[in-house]
Amino acid sequence: MFVDSHCHIAGPEFAADLDAVIARAREAGVTQALVILAADDEPELQQAAVVSARWREARYAIGIHPHAAGAFGDHPARAAGRLGGAVAAQPLARAIGEIGLDYHYDLAPRDAQRTVFRQQIRLARDLRLPIVIHSREAEDDTFNILAEESAGEVGGVFHCFTGGREMARRALDAGFHLSLSGIVTFPRALELKAVAKMVPADRLLIETDSPFLAPVPHRGTRNEPARVVGVAEAIAGLRGTTTEAVGLETLENFNRLFSP
Ligand SMILES: [Zn+2]
Ligand SMILES: [Zn+2]
């Protein structure tokens, strides 16, 4: 059994064939998923009802992505308000996310990203929900904000972790889980393969980040939850264990972190 701990299947990319996507996931043994919803995307929030009608075990994380932080930079309270409303309206919300900092694409001003990230951590603490962190080329600011806002009290996960062993150590020491995606299957991701070997079994999660990040040999196509099995397989090879064992360990971690 497997869980895809990060996918965007309530997005428009899956509207046309959601039934088939979920059927393939079930067939592959993927019994659960954490579906990411953007708090500022009304159609996606609505589509969650369609996902739940087809996949009873689906759970949700809701947040304002750093790419969208620009709209809230001057009105940070509005970000928390929007998010709080969306979480209150979704009884299967189990996390706040994805939230964080993305200095790679810089689609929103960095000060707005930081402000909105802080606001959402505060709300997560108020609601006692773990957080799903998106951090890209923003390592120091991410860890400083997590520490200053006492995010360790609620914990959570660095999703689609692509850092090196040093950053992994830092995230683990701060009390967070690491979620590995299909990037771990890329031949040149040597440092990430080293991370896959060092993460303690009780802190590891796996994800697809569908529709993004299709693993080898599907690179360049739309990704989907069934392919999380390939991520587990790659990690199992690196850790010298079985695909099924990685599946069960990460499923257990998932249920502990995001209470079923
Ligand atoms: Zn992300
Ligand atoms: Zn994502």
CSV table of C-alpha atoms and ligand atoms in Angstrom, one decimal:
chain,number,residue,atom,x,y,z
A,1,MET,CA,0.0,0.0,0.0
A,2,PHE,CA,1.2,3.5,-0.9
A,3,VAL,CA,0.2,7.1,-0.2
A,4,ASP,CA,0.9,10.0,-2.6
A,5,SER,CA,1.6,12.7,0.0
A,6,HIS,CA,1.5,15.6,-2.4
A,7,CYS,CA,-0.5,15.9,-5.6
A,8,HIS,CA,-2.6,18.5,-7.3
A,9,ILE,CA,-5.4,16.3,-8.8
A,10,ALA,CA,-8.1,19.0,-8.1
A,11,GLY,CA,-6.5,21.1,-10.8
A,12,PRO,CA,-7.8,21.5,-14.3
A,13,GLU,CA,-5.2,19.1,-15.8
A,14,PHE,CA,-7.2,16.2,-14.3
A,15,ALA,CA,-10.8,17.4,-14.8
A,16,ALA,CA,-11.4,15.4,-18.0
A,17,ASP,CA,-10.2,12.0,-16.8
A,18,LEU,CA,-10.2,12.1,-13.0
A,19,ASP,CA,-12.0,8.7,-12.7
A,20,ALA,CA,-9.3,6.9,-14.8
A,21,VAL,CA,-6.5,8.6,-12.9
A,22,ILE,CA,-7.9,7.5,-9.5
A,23,ALA,CA,-8.7,4.0,-10.9
A,24,ARG,CA,-5.0,3.6,-12.0
A,25,ALA,CA,-3.9,4.8,-8.5
A,26,ARG,CA,-6.0,2.2,-6.7
A,27,GLU,CA,-4.9,-0.5,-9.1
A,28,ALA,CA,-1.3,0.3,-8.3
A,29,GLY,CA,-2.0,0.1,-4.6
A,30,VAL,CA,-2.0,3.8,-3.9
A,31,THR,CA,-4.8,3.8,-1.3
A,32,GLN,CA,-4.5,7.4,0.0
A,33,ALA,CA,-3.4,10.9,-1.1
A,34,LEU,CA,-2.9,14.4,0.2
A,35,VAL,CA,-4.4,16.7,-2.4
A,36,ILE,CA,-3.1,20.2,-2.4
A,37,LEU,CA,-5.6,23.0,-2.8
A,38,ALA,CA,-4.8,26.7,-3.4
A,39,ALA,CA,-6.7,28.8,-1.0
A,40,ASP,CA,-7.0,31.6,-3.6
A,41,ASP,CA,-8.3,29.3,-6.4
A,42,GLU,CA,-12.1,28.9,-6.0
A,43,PRO,CA,-12.6,26.4,-8.8
A,44,GLU,CA,-9.9,24.1,-7.3
A,45,LEU,CA,-11.5,24.4,-3.8
A,46,GLN,CA,-14.8,23.4,-5.3
A,47,GLN,CA,-13.3,20.5,-7.3
A,48,ALA,CA,-12.3,18.9,-4.0
A,49,ALA,CA,-15.9,17.7,-3.6
A,50,VAL,CA,-15.6,15.9,-6.9
A,51,VAL,CA,-12.3,14.3,-5.8
A,52,SER,CA,-13.8,13.2,-2.5
A,53,ALA,CA,-16.8,11.7,-4.2
A,54,ARG,CA,-14.4,9.4,-6.2
A,55,TRP,CA,-11.7,8.9,-3.6
A,56,ARG,CA,-13.0,8.7,-0.1
A,57,GLU,CA,-9.5,8.4,1.4
A,58,ALA,CA,-8.3,11.7,-0.1
A,59,ARG,CA,-7.2,14.3,2.4
A,60,TYR,CA,-6.4,18.0,1.8
A,61,ALA,CA,-3.8,20.6,2.4
A,62,ILE,CA,-4.8,24.2,1.8
A,63,GLY,CA,-2.5,27.1,1.4
A,64,ILE,CA,-1.4,30.2,-0.5
A,65,HIS,CA,1.6,29.2,-2.7
A,66,PRO,CA,4.6,31.6,-2.6
A,67,HIS,CA,4.0,32.2,-6.3
A,68,ALA,CA,0.6,33.8,-5.4
A,69,ALA,CA,1.9,35.8,-2.4
A,70,GLY,CA,2.1,39.0,-4.4
A,71,ALA,CA,-1.6,39.7,-4.2
A,72,PHE,CA,-1.5,39.6,-0.4
A,73,GLY,CA,1.8,41.3,0.3
A,74,ASP,CA,0.3,44.6,1.3
A,75,HIS,CA,-2.7,42.9,3.1
A,76,PRO,CA,-1.2,39.9,4.9
A,77,ALA,CA,-4.2,39.6,7.2
A,78,ARG,CA,-6.3,39.0,4.1
A,79,ALA,CA,-4.1,35.9,3.3
A,80,ALA,CA,-4.9,34.4,6.7
A,81,GLY,CA,-8.5,35.3,6.3
A,82,ARG,CA,-8.8,33.7,2.9
A,83,LEU,CA,-7.0,30.6,4.1
A,84,GLY,CA,-9.0,30.3,7.4
A,85,GLY,CA,-12.2,30.5,5.4
A,86,ALA,CA,-11.1,27.8,3.0
A,87,VAL,CA,-10.0,25.5,5.8
A,88,ALA,CA,-13.2,25.9,7.7
A,89,ALA,CA,-15.2,25.0,4.6
A,90,GLN,CA,-13.2,21.7,4.1
A,91,PRO,CA,-13.8,19.1,6.8
A,92,LEU,CA,-11.1,16.9,5.3
A,93,ALA,CA,-8.3,19.5,5.5
A,94,ARG,CA,-5.4,18.0,7.5
A,95,ALA,CA,-2.6,20.5,6.8
A,96,ILE,CA,-1.7,24.0,5.8
A,97,GLY,CA,0.1,24.0,2.5
A,98,GLU,CA,1.7,24.3,0.3
A,99,ILE,CA,3.3,27.4,1.8
A,100,GLY,CA,6.8,28.8,1.7
A,101,LEU,CA,9.4,30.6,-0.3
A,102,ASP,CA,10.4,30.3,-4.0
A,103,TYR,CA,13.4,32.4,-4.9
A,104,HIS,CA,14.0,30.3,-8.1
A,105,TYR,CA,11.1,31.6,-10.0
A,106,ASP,CA,10.6,34.8,-7.9
A,107,LEU,CA,7.0,35.1,-9.2
A,108,ALA,CA,6.1,37.3,-6.2
A,109,PRO,CA,8.3,39.9,-4.4
A,110,ARG,CA,10.3,38.2,-1.7
A,111,ASP,CA,9.1,40.4,1.1
A,112,ALA,CA,5.5,39.5,0.2
A,113,GLN,CA,6.5,35.8,0.1
A,114,ARG,CA,8.0,36.0,3.6
A,115,THR,CA,5.1,37.9,5.1
A,116,VAL,CA,2.5,35.5,3.7
A,117,PHE,CA,4.5,32.5,4.8
A,118,ARG,CA,4.7,33.8,8.3
A,119,GLN,CA,0.9,34.6,8.4
A,120,GLN,CA,0.1,31.1,7.3
A,121,ILE,CA,2.4,29.5,9.9
A,122,ARG,CA,0.7,31.5,12.6
A,123,LEU,CA,-2.7,30.3,11.4
A,124,ALA,CA,-1.4,26.7,11.2
A,125,ARG,CA,-0.4,27.0,14.9
A,126,ASP,CA,-3.8,28.5,15.8
A,127,LEU,CA,-5.5,25.6,14.1
A,128,ARG,CA,-2.9,23.0,15.3
A,129,LEU,CA,-2.4,21.7,11.8
A,130,PRO,CA,1.0,20.6,10.3
A,131,ILE,CA,2.5,22.5,7.4
A,132,VAL,CA,3.5,21.5,3.9
A,133,ILE,CA,6.6,23.5,3.0
A,134,HIS,CA,7.7,24.5,-0.5
A,135,SER,CA,11.2,25.9,-0.3
A,136,ARG,CA,13.3,26.6,-3.4
A,137,GLU,CA,16.6,28.4,-3.3
A,138,ALA,CA,15.5,30.0,-0.1
A,139,GLU,CA,17.1,27.8,2.5
A,140,ASP,CA,18.3,30.3,5.1
A,141,ASP,CA,15.1,32.4,5.0
A,142,THR,CA,13.0,29.3,5.2
A,143,PHE,CA,14.7,28.0,8.3
A,144,ASN,CA,14.9,31.4,10.0
A,145,ILE,CA,11.1,32.0,9.5
A,146,LEU,CA,10.3,28.4,10.7
A,147,ALA,CA,12.3,29.0,13.9
A,148,GLU,CA,11.0,32.6,14.5
A,149,GLU,CA,7.4,31.4,14.1
A,150,SER,CA,7.9,28.2,16.2
A,151,ALA,CA,6.7,26.1,13.3
A,152,GLY,CA,8.3,23.1,14.9
A,153,GLU,CA,5.3,23.0,17.3
A,154,VAL,CA,3.0,21.8,14.6
A,155,GLY,CA,5.7,20.1,12.4
A,156,GLY,CA,5.1,19.1,8.9
A,157,VAL,CA,7.0,18.2,5.8
A,158,PHE,CA,9.5,19.7,3.3
A,159,HIS,CA,7.7,18.6,0.1
A,160,CYS,CA,9.6,17.7,-3.1
A,161,PHE,CA,12.8,17.9,-1.1
A,162,THR,CA,15.7,18.6,-3.5
A,163,GLY,CA,18.4,19.9,-1.1
A,164,GLY,CA,21.6,18.2,-0.1
A,165,ARG,CA,22.5,16.2,3.0
A,166,GLU,CA,23.3,19.3,5.0
A,167,MET,CA,19.9,20.9,4.4
A,168,ALA,CA,18.3,17.5,5.1
A,169,ARG,CA,20.0,17.4,8.4
A,170,ARG,CA,18.8,20.9,9.2
A,171,ALA,CA,15.2,20.0,8.4
A,172,LEU,CA,15.3,16.8,10.4
A,173,ASP,CA,16.9,18.6,13.4
A,174,ALA,CA,14.1,21.2,13.2
A,175,GLY,CA,11.6,18.3,13.6
A,176,PHE,CA,10.3,18.1,10.0
A,177,HIS,CA,9.7,15.2,7.6
A,178,LEU,CA,11.2,15.0,4.2
A,179,SER,CA,9.1,14.0,1.2
A,180,LEU,CA,10.9,12.7,-1.9
A,181,SER,CA,9.5,12.9,-5.4
A,182,GLY,CA,10.3,11.4,-8.8
A,183,ILE,CA,13.4,13.6,-8.9
A,184,VAL,CA,15.1,10.9,-6.9
A,185,THR,CA,14.9,8.6,-10.0
A,186,PHE,CA,16.8,11.1,-12.2
A,187,PRO,CA,20.3,9.6,-12.9
A,188,ARG,CA,22.1,12.8,-12.1
A,189,ALA,CA,20.4,13.4,-8.8
A,190,LEU,CA,23.3,11.9,-6.9
A,191,GLU,CA,23.1,14.2,-3.8
A,192,LEU,CA,19.4,13.5,-3.5
A,193,LYS,CA,20.0,9.7,-3.7
A,194,ALA,CA,22.4,10.2,-0.8
A,195,VAL,CA,19.6,12.0,1.1
A,196,ALA,CA,17.3,9.1,0.4
A,197,LYS,CA,19.7,6.8,2.2
A,198,MET,CA,20.1,9.0,5.3
A,199,VAL,CA,16.5,10.0,6.2
A,200,PRO,CA,15.3,8.0,9.2
A,201,ALA,CA,12.5,5.6,8.3
A,202,ASP,CA,10.1,7.4,10.5
A,203,ARG,CA,10.6,10.8,8.8
A,204,LEU,CA,10.3,9.8,5.2
A,205,LEU,CA,7.4,10.5,2.9
A,206,ILE,CA,6.9,10.0,-0.9
A,207,GLU,CA,5.0,12.1,-3.4
A,208,THR,CA,4.4,12.7,-7.1
A,209,ASP,CA,3.6,16.4,-7.1
A,210,SER,CA,1.3,15.5,-10.0
A,211,PRO,CA,0.8,16.8,-12.6
A,212,PHE,CA,4.5,17.9,-12.3
A,213,LEU,CA,7.7,15.9,-12.1
A,214,ALA,CA,7.0,12.7,-14.0
A,215,PRO,CA,9.7,10.2,-13.0
A,216,VAL,CA,12.0,8.2,-15.4
A,217,PRO,CA,10.9,6.8,-17.9
A,218,HIS,CA,7.9,9.1,-18.1
A,219,ARG,CA,9.7,12.4,-18.0
A,220,GLY,CA,7.9,15.2,-19.8
A,221,THR,CA,4.4,13.7,-19.5
A,222,ARG,CA,1.6,14.6,-17.1
A,223,ASN,CA,2.4,12.9,-13.8
A,224,GLU,CA,-0.2,11.1,-11.7
A,225,PRO,CA,-0.5,9.5,-8.2
A,226,ALA,CA,-0.1,5.9,-9.5
A,227,ARG,CA,3.5,6.7,-10.2
A,228,VAL,CA,4.4,7.2,-6.6
A,229,VAL,CA,5.1,3.5,-6.6
A,230,GLY,CA,8.1,4.2,-8.9
A,231,VAL,CA,9.4,6.7,-6.3
A,232,ALA,CA,9.1,4.0,-3.6
A,233,GLU,CA,10.9,1.6,-5.8
A,234,ALA,CA,13.8,3.9,-6.4
A,235,ILE,CA,14.1,4.7,-2.7
A,236,ALA,CA,13.9,1.0,-1.8
A,237,GLY,CA,16.8,0.3,-4.2
A,238,LEU,CA,18.9,2.9,-2.5
A,239,ARG,CA,18.0,1.8,1.0
A,240,GLY,CA,18.4,-1.9,0.3
A,241,THR,CA,14.8,-2.7,1.2
A,242,THR,CA,11.6,-3.6,-0.6
A,243,THR,CA,9.2,-1.3,-2.4
A,244,GLU,CA,6.4,-2.5,-0.2
A,245,ALA,CA,8.3,-1.8,3.0
A,246,VAL,CA,9.0,1.8,1.8
A,247,GLY,CA,5.3,2.1,1.0
A,248,LEU,CA,4.1,0.9,4.4
A,249,GLU,CA,6.7,3.0,6.3
A,250,THR,CA,5.7,6.2,4.5
A,251,LEU,CA,2.0,5.4,4.8
A,252,GLU,CA,2.4,5.0,8.6
A,253,ASN,CA,4.3,8.3,8.8
A,254,PHE,CA,1.7,10.0,6.7
A,255,ASN,CA,-1.1,8.8,9.0
A,256,ARG,CA,0.8,9.9,12.1
A,257,LEU,CA,1.5,13.4,10.7
A,258,PHE,CA,-1.8,14.1,9.0
A,259,SER,CA,-4.2,12.2,11.3
A,260,PRO,CA,-6.5,10.1,9.1
B,1,ZN,ZN,5.8,22.9,-4.4
B,2,ZN,ZN,2.9,21.1,-5.2
